[in-house]
Amino acid sequence: MILNKQMEDKSYNNNTRVRFAPSPTGFLHIGSARTAFFNWLFAQKSNGKFILRIEDTDIARHQENTVNLIMNSLKWLGINWDEGPDVGGDYGPYRQSMRINIYKEYAQKLLNEKKAYLCFCSPEVLKKKKEVALKADKFYRYDRKCLKLSRKDINQNLNKGIDYVIRFLVPDNKIINFNDTVYGQISIDTKIIEDFIIVRSNGLATYNYSAVIDDILMKITHVIRGEDHLSNTPKQILIYNALNTKPPSFTHLPMILGQDGTKLSKRHGSISIESYKDEGFLPEAVLNYLALLGWSYGEKTTIFSKDDLIKKFNLNSINKKPAKFDYSKLLWLNGHYIRNSDNEILKELIKERMLKNINFKSDDTLIKSTENLDEKLDKIIPLIKERPKTLQECDSLISPFFFKIKYSTEIINYFKNKEISATKILNGAINSLSGPIVNSEDIEKNLRLLSEKLDVSFRKIAELIRIAIWASKVSPPLFGTIEILGKELTLERLKNYKNLL
Ligand code: GLU
């Protein structure tokens, strides 16, 4: 039903062109990733095109490596683009730093048509004027001093080499109306907008101007971006009007806040996609979680595959209320995706992380090459995959299979002053595990017999053995762990622990 309605909606058609336009000032933030993903989903749904544009005009703030960082994070998430700096396309270049002449050309057109003008006022003078207005509690906007300059004045200033900017001439007495998919009908009176700068004194275009030029030339039909740009939209619409082009449709996504209601920041946990990758989140889980930030489909559904989302995603169901970032929900989702991962895929992910860190030559490493690694992981993965919520947790959960264990003081003293005789139990366990054992069932059977023989609860015996072979109070399921660890290593660890008591 809903799908049919969407089909009829004329915003879904294959001329749809959307873009994600990050300024490469750092890593890909969780909020920007959501923006990219909603654009991508909308493009998939509409059979349209998703464009990646790098907004790097503000050269000083940009670092080349952050462009790669952003592109790699997008790729990791599986958000691929149809046109972009690396893949090209019909409307490139897709980096603003390579489009400077295009911005100049359109600025000249606006100047020629008297829709923009040169302003020679120095930043210091403007700052003073602003301070005076603020002190007198008056609304400040640029007083258009330079709009009154004659051609002769302008030429004189240019000959003297005085720095200038290009300002857009905001039409007087106009109401700018637009409809935002999320925020509804918005009307702004031009009297509160000053003649804003479109080209800075260093010749570089400002965001509000360059973004519009690009959106026009790249034939963008829908602008979907963060709510922080809602206030820029009226200025951008003025530029569309000045260039006699129809503005695209606008959708501003609600802010993402932390659980405490303040702007999402590092205090609330990791906020870069890169760190989620390092911490062992799966891209499917992160994407699923991103989709839930400000968008919902029915009350209860929370698990969505990418294909589900493409079918169900709908700009009209975006919630105006700021979304609250819930790390524990993301963690829970990640656990779900780990549990439901194909074992082969999970193995490759775990192996990749291991190989990055393992030193086969180290004395602490129990395996000396990659030779039997796959075989071992094939056994380990089904045993452990129910529990961990991240791959990082998988790493530590399986580490004692591959590395020597170290007993902390807490672990050494754990059975001190407890009524059970740890040494006696360990001797019993060493004895009963020394016999012919084939699999985890045998192991369990033998240990249950030991529990009866010593009249010690099975739970206590299991706890002691776990601590002895894993140097930790948590391990993967015990009998399977012993089976994979093998008789030799199990006995060695039981003896080592006993000797420490
Ligand atoms: N470069 C802007 C940003 O990163 C893009 C805003 C837009 O999508 O128009 O916030």
Coordinates of C-alpha atoms and ligand atoms in Angstrom, one line a residue:
M1 CA 0.0 0.0 0.0
I2 CA 2.7 2.4 1.1
L3 CA 4.9 1.3 -1.7
N4 CA 2.2 2.0 -4.2
K5 CA 1.7 5.4 -2.8
Q6 CA 5.4 6.1 -3.2
M7 CA 5.4 4.9 -6.8
E8 CA 2.7 7.5 -7.5
D9 CA 4.7 10.2 -5.8
K10 CA 6.4 12.1 -8.5
S11 CA 9.5 12.7 -6.4
Y12 CA 10.4 9.1 -7.2
N13 CA 11.7 9.0 -10.7
N14 CA 14.9 8.1 -12.4
N15 CA 15.9 11.6 -13.1
T16 CA 16.5 12.0 -9.4
R17 CA 20.0 13.2 -8.7
V18 CA 21.1 13.7 -5.1
R19 CA 24.5 14.5 -3.7
F20 CA 26.5 14.1 -0.5
A21 CA 28.9 17.1 -0.2
P22 CA 31.2 16.8 2.7
S23 CA 33.8 19.4 3.6
P24 CA 36.9 17.4 4.2
T25 CA 37.8 18.8 7.6
G26 CA 38.1 15.4 9.4
F27 CA 36.8 12.0 9.7
L28 CA 33.3 10.9 8.6
H29 CA 31.0 11.9 11.5
I30 CA 28.1 9.7 12.4
G31 CA 25.7 12.5 11.4
S32 CA 27.3 13.0 8.0
A33 CA 27.2 9.3 7.4
R34 CA 23.5 9.4 8.0
T35 CA 23.1 12.2 5.6
A36 CA 25.1 10.3 3.0
F37 CA 23.1 7.2 3.6
F38 CA 19.7 8.9 3.3
N39 CA 20.8 10.4 0.1
W40 CA 22.0 7.1 -1.1
L41 CA 18.8 5.3 -0.1
F42 CA 16.7 7.9 -1.8
A43 CA 18.7 7.5 -5.0
Q44 CA 18.4 3.7 -5.0
K45 CA 14.7 3.9 -4.3
S46 CA 14.2 6.4 -7.2
N47 CA 16.6 4.6 -9.5
G48 CA 18.4 7.9 -9.6
K49 CA 22.0 8.9 -9.2
F50 CA 24.0 9.5 -6.0
I51 CA 26.8 12.0 -6.4
L52 CA 29.8 12.6 -4.1
R53 CA 31.1 16.1 -4.2
I54 CA 34.0 17.3 -2.1
E55 CA 33.6 20.8 -0.9
D56 CA 37.2 21.8 -0.4
T57 CA 37.2 25.4 -1.4
D58 CA 38.3 26.5 2.1
I59 CA 41.8 25.2 1.3
A60 CA 43.4 26.1 4.7
R61 CA 41.1 23.8 6.6
H62 CA 41.3 20.9 4.4
Q63 CA 43.8 18.1 4.4
E64 CA 44.2 15.7 1.6
N65 CA 44.2 12.6 3.8
T66 CA 40.7 13.5 5.1
V67 CA 39.3 13.2 1.6
N68 CA 40.5 9.6 1.5
L69 CA 39.3 9.0 5.1
I70 CA 35.8 10.1 4.1
M71 CA 35.8 8.0 0.9
N72 CA 37.1 4.9 2.7
S73 CA 34.5 5.2 5.4
L74 CA 31.7 5.5 2.8
K75 CA 33.1 2.5 0.9
W76 CA 33.3 0.5 4.1
L77 CA 29.6 1.3 4.8
G78 CA 28.8 0.2 1.3
I79 CA 27.6 3.6 0.2
N80 CA 28.9 3.8 -3.3
W81 CA 28.6 6.7 -5.6
D82 CA 27.7 7.0 -9.3
E83 CA 29.6 10.1 -9.9
G84 CA 32.5 11.5 -7.8
P85 CA 36.1 12.7 -7.7
D86 CA 37.5 9.2 -8.3
V87 CA 35.0 7.8 -10.7
G88 CA 34.3 10.9 -12.7
G89 CA 31.0 11.6 -14.4
D90 CA 29.4 14.0 -16.9
Y91 CA 29.2 16.9 -14.5
G92 CA 32.7 17.0 -13.0
P93 CA 35.1 17.9 -11.7
Y94 CA 33.6 16.8 -8.4
R95 CA 36.0 18.7 -6.2
Q96 CA 35.2 22.3 -5.6
S97 CA 38.9 23.2 -5.5
M98 CA 38.9 22.3 -9.2
R99 CA 35.9 24.4 -10.1
I100 CA 37.2 27.8 -9.1
N101 CA 36.9 29.2 -12.6
I102 CA 33.3 28.1 -12.9
Y103 CA 32.4 30.1 -9.8
K104 CA 34.3 33.1 -11.2
E105 CA 32.4 32.9 -14.4
Y106 CA 29.0 32.9 -12.7
A107 CA 30.1 35.6 -10.3
Q108 CA 30.9 37.7 -13.4
K109 CA 27.5 37.0 -14.8
L110 CA 25.8 38.1 -11.6
L111 CA 28.1 41.3 -11.6
N112 CA 27.2 42.1 -15.2
E113 CA 23.5 41.7 -14.4
K114 CA 23.9 43.9 -11.3
K115 CA 22.8 41.1 -9.1
A116 CA 26.1 41.3 -7.3
Y117 CA 28.7 44.0 -6.5
L118 CA 32.2 44.5 -5.4
C119 CA 32.7 45.5 -1.8
F120 CA 36.0 47.1 -0.7
C121 CA 35.1 47.5 3.0
S122 CA 37.7 46.1 5.2
P123 CA 36.9 43.4 7.7
E124 CA 38.1 45.7 10.5
V125 CA 35.7 48.5 9.5
L126 CA 32.8 46.1 9.2
K127 CA 33.6 44.6 12.6
K128 CA 33.5 48.1 14.2
K129 CA 30.1 48.8 12.5
K130 CA 28.8 45.6 13.8
E131 CA 30.0 46.2 17.3
V132 CA 28.4 49.7 17.3
A133 CA 25.0 48.3 16.2
L134 CA 25.1 45.5 18.7
K135 CA 25.9 47.9 21.5
A136 CA 22.9 50.0 20.5
D137 CA 20.9 46.8 20.5
K138 CA 20.2 47.3 16.8
F139 CA 19.9 44.6 14.1
Y140 CA 23.0 44.6 12.0
R141 CA 23.4 44.0 8.3
Y142 CA 25.9 45.3 5.8
D143 CA 24.9 48.9 5.1
R144 CA 25.6 48.6 1.3
K145 CA 28.2 51.4 1.3
C146 CA 29.9 49.9 -1.7
L147 CA 26.7 49.4 -3.7
K148 CA 26.7 53.2 -4.0
L149 CA 30.2 53.4 -5.5
S150 CA 30.5 54.8 -9.0
R151 CA 32.3 53.0 -11.8
K152 CA 35.1 55.5 -11.3
D153 CA 35.4 54.8 -7.6
I154 CA 35.5 51.1 -8.3
N155 CA 38.2 51.5 -10.9
Q156 CA 40.3 53.7 -8.6
N157 CA 40.0 51.1 -5.8
L158 CA 41.0 48.3 -8.2
N159 CA 44.0 50.3 -9.4
K160 CA 45.1 50.9 -5.9
G161 CA 45.0 47.2 -5.3
I162 CA 42.5 47.4 -2.5
D163 CA 41.1 44.0 -1.5
Y164 CA 37.5 43.3 -2.3
V165 CA 34.9 40.7 -2.0
I166 CA 31.8 40.1 -4.2
R167 CA 28.5 40.5 -2.4
F168 CA 25.2 39.2 -3.6
L169 CA 22.6 41.9 -3.9
V170 CA 19.6 40.6 -1.9
P171 CA 16.4 41.9 -3.4
D172 CA 14.4 44.2 -1.1
N173 CA 10.9 43.5 0.1
K174 CA 10.6 39.9 -0.9
I175 CA 9.4 36.9 1.0
I176 CA 11.2 33.7 0.3
N177 CA 8.9 30.7 0.5
F178 CA 9.9 27.2 0.4
N179 CA 8.7 23.8 1.5
D180 CA 11.0 21.6 3.4
T181 CA 10.0 17.9 3.5
V182 CA 10.6 17.7 7.2
Y183 CA 10.1 21.2 8.5
G184 CA 7.2 22.2 6.3
Q185 CA 6.4 25.6 4.8
I186 CA 9.1 28.2 5.6
S187 CA 8.8 31.9 4.8
I188 CA 11.7 34.4 5.3
D189 CA 11.6 38.1 4.7
T190 CA 14.6 39.4 2.8
K191 CA 14.9 42.3 5.1
I192 CA 16.7 40.1 7.6
I193 CA 19.3 38.9 5.1
E194 CA 22.3 41.0 4.4
D195 CA 24.1 41.2 1.0
F196 CA 26.1 38.1 1.7
I197 CA 29.6 37.5 0.3
I198 CA 29.8 35.0 -2.5
V199 CA 33.5 35.4 -3.4
R200 CA 36.0 36.1 -0.8
S201 CA 39.0 38.5 -1.1
N202 CA 41.3 35.6 -1.9
G203 CA 39.1 34.8 -5.0
L204 CA 37.5 31.7 -3.5
A205 CA 33.8 31.1 -3.5
T206 CA 31.8 30.8 -0.3
Y207 CA 29.8 27.7 0.6
N208 CA 26.3 29.2 0.0
Y209 CA 27.3 30.3 -3.5
S210 CA 29.5 27.4 -4.7
A211 CA 27.1 24.8 -3.4
V212 CA 24.3 26.3 -5.4
I213 CA 26.3 26.7 -8.6
D214 CA 27.3 23.1 -8.3
D215 CA 23.8 21.9 -7.5
I216 CA 22.6 23.7 -10.6
L217 CA 25.3 22.4 -12.9
M218 CA 25.2 18.9 -11.5
K219 CA 21.4 18.9 -12.0
I220 CA 20.7 18.1 -8.4
T221 CA 16.9 17.5 -8.0
H222 CA 16.8 16.9 -4.2
V223 CA 19.0 18.4 -1.5
I224 CA 19.0 16.2 1.6
R225 CA 21.3 17.5 4.3
G226 CA 21.7 18.3 8.0
E227 CA 19.3 20.7 9.7
D228 CA 22.2 23.0 10.4
H229 CA 21.8 24.1 6.8
L230 CA 18.2 25.0 7.0
S231 CA 19.1 28.7 7.8
N232 CA 21.3 28.8 4.6
T233 CA 18.5 27.7 2.4
P234 CA 16.8 31.1 1.9
K235 CA 20.1 32.6 0.7
Q236 CA 20.6 29.7 -1.6
I237 CA 17.2 30.1 -3.1
L238 CA 18.0 33.8 -3.8
I239 CA 20.9 32.6 -5.9
Y240 CA 18.7 30.1 -7.8
N241 CA 16.3 32.9 -8.5
A242 CA 19.0 35.3 -9.6
L243 CA 20.2 32.6 -12.1
N244 CA 16.7 31.9 -13.2
T245 CA 16.8 28.3 -12.2
K246 CA 14.3 26.3 -10.2
P247 CA 15.5 25.3 -6.8
P248 CA 15.6 21.6 -6.0
S249 CA 13.4 20.1 -3.3
F250 CA 14.8 20.5 0.2
T251 CA 14.9 18.0 3.0
H252 CA 16.7 18.9 6.2
L253 CA 17.5 16.1 8.6
P254 CA 17.0 16.6 12.3
M255 CA 20.0 17.0 14.5
I256 CA 21.5 14.0 16.3
L257 CA 21.8 14.5 20.0
G258 CA 23.4 12.5 22.8
Q259 CA 21.3 10.7 25.4
D260 CA 21.6 13.8 27.6
G261 CA 20.0 16.0 24.9
T262 CA 23.2 17.9 24.1
K263 CA 24.8 18.0 20.7
L264 CA 26.4 14.6 19.9
S265 CA 30.1 14.7 20.7
K266 CA 33.0 12.5 21.7
R267 CA 31.7 12.6 25.3
H268 CA 28.9 10.3 24.1
G269 CA 31.2 7.7 22.7
S270 CA 32.8 7.3 19.3
I271 CA 31.5 9.5 16.6
S272 CA 33.6 8.7 13.6
I273 CA 32.7 5.8 11.3
E274 CA 36.4 4.9 11.3
S275 CA 36.4 4.2 15.0
Y276 CA 33.3 2.1 14.7
K277 CA 35.2 0.0 12.2
D278 CA 38.2 -0.3 14.4
E279 CA 36.0 -1.2 17.4
G280 CA 34.6 -4.1 15.4
F281 CA 31.2 -2.9 14.3
L282 CA 29.8 -4.4 11.1
P283 CA 28.8 -2.0 8.4
E284 CA 25.4 -3.6 8.2
A285 CA 24.7 -2.9 11.8
V286 CA 26.0 0.7 11.5
L287 CA 23.8 1.3 8.5
N288 CA 20.8 -0.2 10.1
Y289 CA 21.4 2.0 13.1
L290 CA 21.9 5.1 11.0
A291 CA 18.6 4.5 9.3
L292 CA 16.8 4.6 12.7
L293 CA 18.2 8.0 13.5
G294 CA 15.3 10.2 12.7
W295 CA 13.4 7.8 10.6
S296 CA 11.1 5.0 11.6
Y297 CA 8.9 2.5 10.0
G298 CA 6.1 1.4 12.2
E299 CA 6.6 1.2 15.9
K300 CA 8.5 -1.9 16.5
T301 CA 10.7 -2.8 13.5
T302 CA 14.3 -2.1 14.1
I303 CA 16.2 -4.7 12.0
F304 CA 16.4 -3.7 8.4
S305 CA 18.7 -5.0 5.7
K306 CA 19.9 -2.6 3.1
D307 CA 17.3 -4.0 0.6
D308 CA 14.5 -3.6 3.2
L309 CA 15.5 0.0 3.6
I310 CA 15.6 0.7 0.0
K311 CA 12.0 -0.6 -0.2
K312 CA 10.7 1.1 2.9
F313 CA 12.7 4.3 3.2
N314 CA 10.6 7.3 2.6
L315 CA 11.6 11.0 3.1
N316 CA 8.1 11.8 4.4
S317 CA 8.6 9.6 7.4
I318 CA 11.5 11.5 8.7
N319 CA 10.8 12.8 12.2
K320 CA 11.2 16.5 13.0
K321 CA 12.3 15.7 16.5
P322 CA 16.0 15.6 17.0
A323 CA 17.2 12.0 17.0
K324 CA 18.9 10.6 20.1
F325 CA 22.0 8.6 19.7
D326 CA 21.8 5.4 21.6
Y327 CA 25.1 3.6 21.8
S328 CA 23.6 0.6 23.6
K329 CA 21.1 0.1 20.8
L330 CA 23.8 0.2 18.2
L331 CA 25.8 -2.3 20.3
W332 CA 22.8 -4.5 20.5
L333 CA 22.2 -4.4 16.8
N334 CA 25.8 -5.2 16.2
G335 CA 25.5 -8.3 18.4
H336 CA 22.5 -9.3 16.3
Y337 CA 24.4 -8.9 13.1
I338 CA 27.4 -10.8 14.4
R339 CA 25.2 -13.7 15.6
N340 CA 23.5 -13.8 12.3
S341 CA 26.6 -13.5 10.2
D342 CA 27.7 -16.3 7.9
N343 CA 30.6 -18.1 9.7
E344 CA 32.9 -17.8 6.7
I345 CA 32.4 -14.1 6.6
L346 CA 32.9 -13.7 10.3
K347 CA 36.0 -15.8 10.0
E348 CA 37.5 -13.5 7.4
L349 CA 36.7 -10.4 9.5
I350 CA 38.3 -11.9 12.6
K351 CA 41.3 -13.2 10.7
E352 CA 41.9 -9.8 9.1
R353 CA 42.0 -8.2 12.6
M354 CA 44.2 -11.0 13.9
L355 CA 46.7 -10.8 11.1
K356 CA 47.1 -7.1 11.6
N357 CA 48.2 -7.6 15.2
I358 CA 49.7 -11.0 15.5
N359 CA 53.5 -11.6 15.8
F360 CA 54.1 -15.2 14.9
K361 CA 57.7 -14.9 16.2
S362 CA 56.8 -13.7 19.6
D363 CA 57.1 -16.2 22.5
D364 CA 53.6 -15.3 23.6
T365 CA 52.1 -16.5 20.4
L366 CA 51.0 -20.2 20.4
I367 CA 50.6 -20.6 16.7
K368 CA 53.7 -20.1 14.6
S369 CA 52.2 -19.5 11.2
T370 CA 48.9 -19.0 9.4
E371 CA 48.9 -22.6 8.3
N372 CA 46.2 -24.0 10.6
L373 CA 44.6 -20.7 11.4
D374 CA 41.5 -21.3 9.2
E375 CA 40.9 -24.7 10.5
K376 CA 41.1 -23.5 14.1
L377 CA 38.9 -20.5 13.5
D378 CA 36.4 -22.8 11.7
K379 CA 35.9 -24.5 15.1
I380 CA 36.1 -21.4 17.3
I381 CA 33.6 -19.2 15.4
P382 CA 30.4 -21.3 15.9
L383 CA 31.4 -21.6 19.6
I384 CA 31.8 -17.9 20.3
K385 CA 29.5 -16.1 17.9
E386 CA 26.4 -15.9 20.2
R387 CA 28.0 -13.7 22.7
P388 CA 30.2 -10.8 21.5
K389 CA 28.7 -7.5 20.6
T390 CA 31.7 -6.3 18.6
L391 CA 34.6 -7.9 16.7
Q392 CA 36.8 -6.4 19.4
E393 CA 35.0 -8.5 21.9
C394 CA 35.6 -11.5 19.6
D395 CA 39.3 -10.7 19.6
S396 CA 39.6 -10.8 23.3
L397 CA 37.2 -13.7 23.7
I398 CA 39.4 -15.9 21.5
S399 CA 42.8 -14.6 22.4
P400 CA 43.7 -17.4 24.8
F401 CA 43.4 -19.9 21.9
F402 CA 46.3 -18.2 20.2
F403 CA 48.3 -16.5 22.9
K404 CA 49.8 -17.5 26.3
I405 CA 47.7 -16.5 29.2
K406 CA 48.7 -14.4 32.1
Y407 CA 47.1 -14.8 35.5
S408 CA 46.4 -11.5 37.3
T409 CA 46.7 -11.3 41.1
E410 CA 43.0 -11.2 41.3
I411 CA 42.7 -14.4 39.4
I412 CA 45.5 -16.1 41.4
N413 CA 43.8 -15.2 44.7
Y414 CA 40.3 -15.9 43.5
F415 CA 39.9 -19.2 45.4
K416 CA 41.7 -18.1 48.5
N417 CA 39.5 -18.1 51.5
K418 CA 36.7 -20.0 49.6
E419 CA 35.6 -23.1 51.1
I420 CA 36.5 -25.3 48.1
S421 CA 39.9 -27.0 47.9
A422 CA 41.1 -25.7 44.6
T423 CA 44.2 -27.9 44.5
K424 CA 42.1 -31.0 45.1
I425 CA 39.7 -30.1 42.3
L426 CA 42.5 -29.3 39.9
N427 CA 44.2 -32.6 40.6
G428 CA 40.9 -34.3 40.0
A429 CA 40.3 -32.4 36.8
I430 CA 43.9 -33.1 35.5
N431 CA 43.2 -36.7 36.2
S432 CA 39.9 -36.9 34.6
L433 CA 40.9 -35.0 31.5
S434 CA 44.1 -37.0 31.0
G435 CA 42.1 -40.1 29.9
P436 CA 40.9 -40.7 26.3
I437 CA 38.7 -37.7 25.4
V438 CA 37.2 -37.2 22.0
N439 CA 34.9 -34.3 22.2
S440 CA 33.1 -31.8 24.4
E441 CA 30.5 -34.4 25.4
D442 CA 33.2 -36.6 26.8
I443 CA 34.7 -33.6 28.6
E444 CA 31.4 -32.7 30.2
K445 CA 30.7 -36.3 31.2
N446 CA 34.1 -36.7 32.9
L447 CA 33.7 -33.4 34.8
R448 CA 30.2 -34.3 36.0
L449 CA 31.6 -37.6 37.3
L450 CA 34.3 -35.6 39.1
S451 CA 31.7 -33.4 40.6
E452 CA 29.9 -36.4 42.0
K453 CA 33.1 -38.0 43.2
L454 CA 34.3 -34.9 45.1
D455 CA 30.9 -33.9 46.1
V456 CA 31.5 -30.4 44.9
S457 CA 28.9 -28.6 42.8
F458 CA 29.4 -28.8 39.0
R459 CA 29.2 -25.0 38.8
K460 CA 32.1 -24.5 41.1
I461 CA 34.2 -27.1 39.3
A462 CA 33.4 -25.4 36.0
E463 CA 34.3 -22.0 37.4
L464 CA 37.6 -23.2 38.6
I465 CA 38.6 -24.8 35.4
R466 CA 37.5 -21.8 33.4
I467 CA 39.7 -19.6 35.5
A468 CA 42.6 -22.0 35.2
I469 CA 42.5 -22.4 31.4
W470 CA 41.4 -18.9 30.5
A471 CA 42.8 -16.7 33.2
S472 CA 39.5 -15.0 33.2
K473 CA 36.0 -15.4 34.7
V474 CA 34.5 -15.4 31.2
S475 CA 35.3 -17.7 28.4
P476 CA 33.5 -19.2 25.5
P477 CA 31.4 -22.3 26.4
L478 CA 33.7 -24.4 28.5
F479 CA 33.6 -27.9 27.1
G480 CA 33.9 -26.7 23.5
T481 CA 36.8 -24.5 24.6
I482 CA 38.6 -27.4 26.2
E483 CA 38.0 -29.5 23.1
I484 CA 39.5 -26.9 20.8
L485 CA 42.3 -26.0 23.1
G486 CA 43.4 -29.7 23.1
K487 CA 44.4 -32.0 25.9
E488 CA 48.0 -30.9 26.1
L489 CA 47.4 -27.2 26.5
T490 CA 44.5 -27.7 28.8
L491 CA 46.5 -29.9 31.2
E492 CA 49.4 -27.5 31.0
R493 CA 47.2 -24.6 32.1
L494 CA 45.5 -26.5 34.8
K495 CA 48.9 -27.5 36.2
N496 CA 50.3 -24.0 35.9
Y497 CA 47.4 -22.5 37.8
K498 CA 47.6 -25.2 40.5
N499 CA 51.3 -24.4 41.0
L500 CA 50.4 -20.7 41.6
L501 CA 48.0 -21.4 44.3
Ligands
GLU1 N1 29.9 21.1 2.7 C1 28.7 21.2 3.5 C2 28.8 20.4 4.8 O1 29.7 19.6 4.9 C3 27.5 20.6 2.6 C4 26.2 21.2 2.9 C5 25.2 20.8 1.9 O2 24.9 19.6 1.7 O3 24.7 21.7 1.2 O4 28.1 20.7 5.7

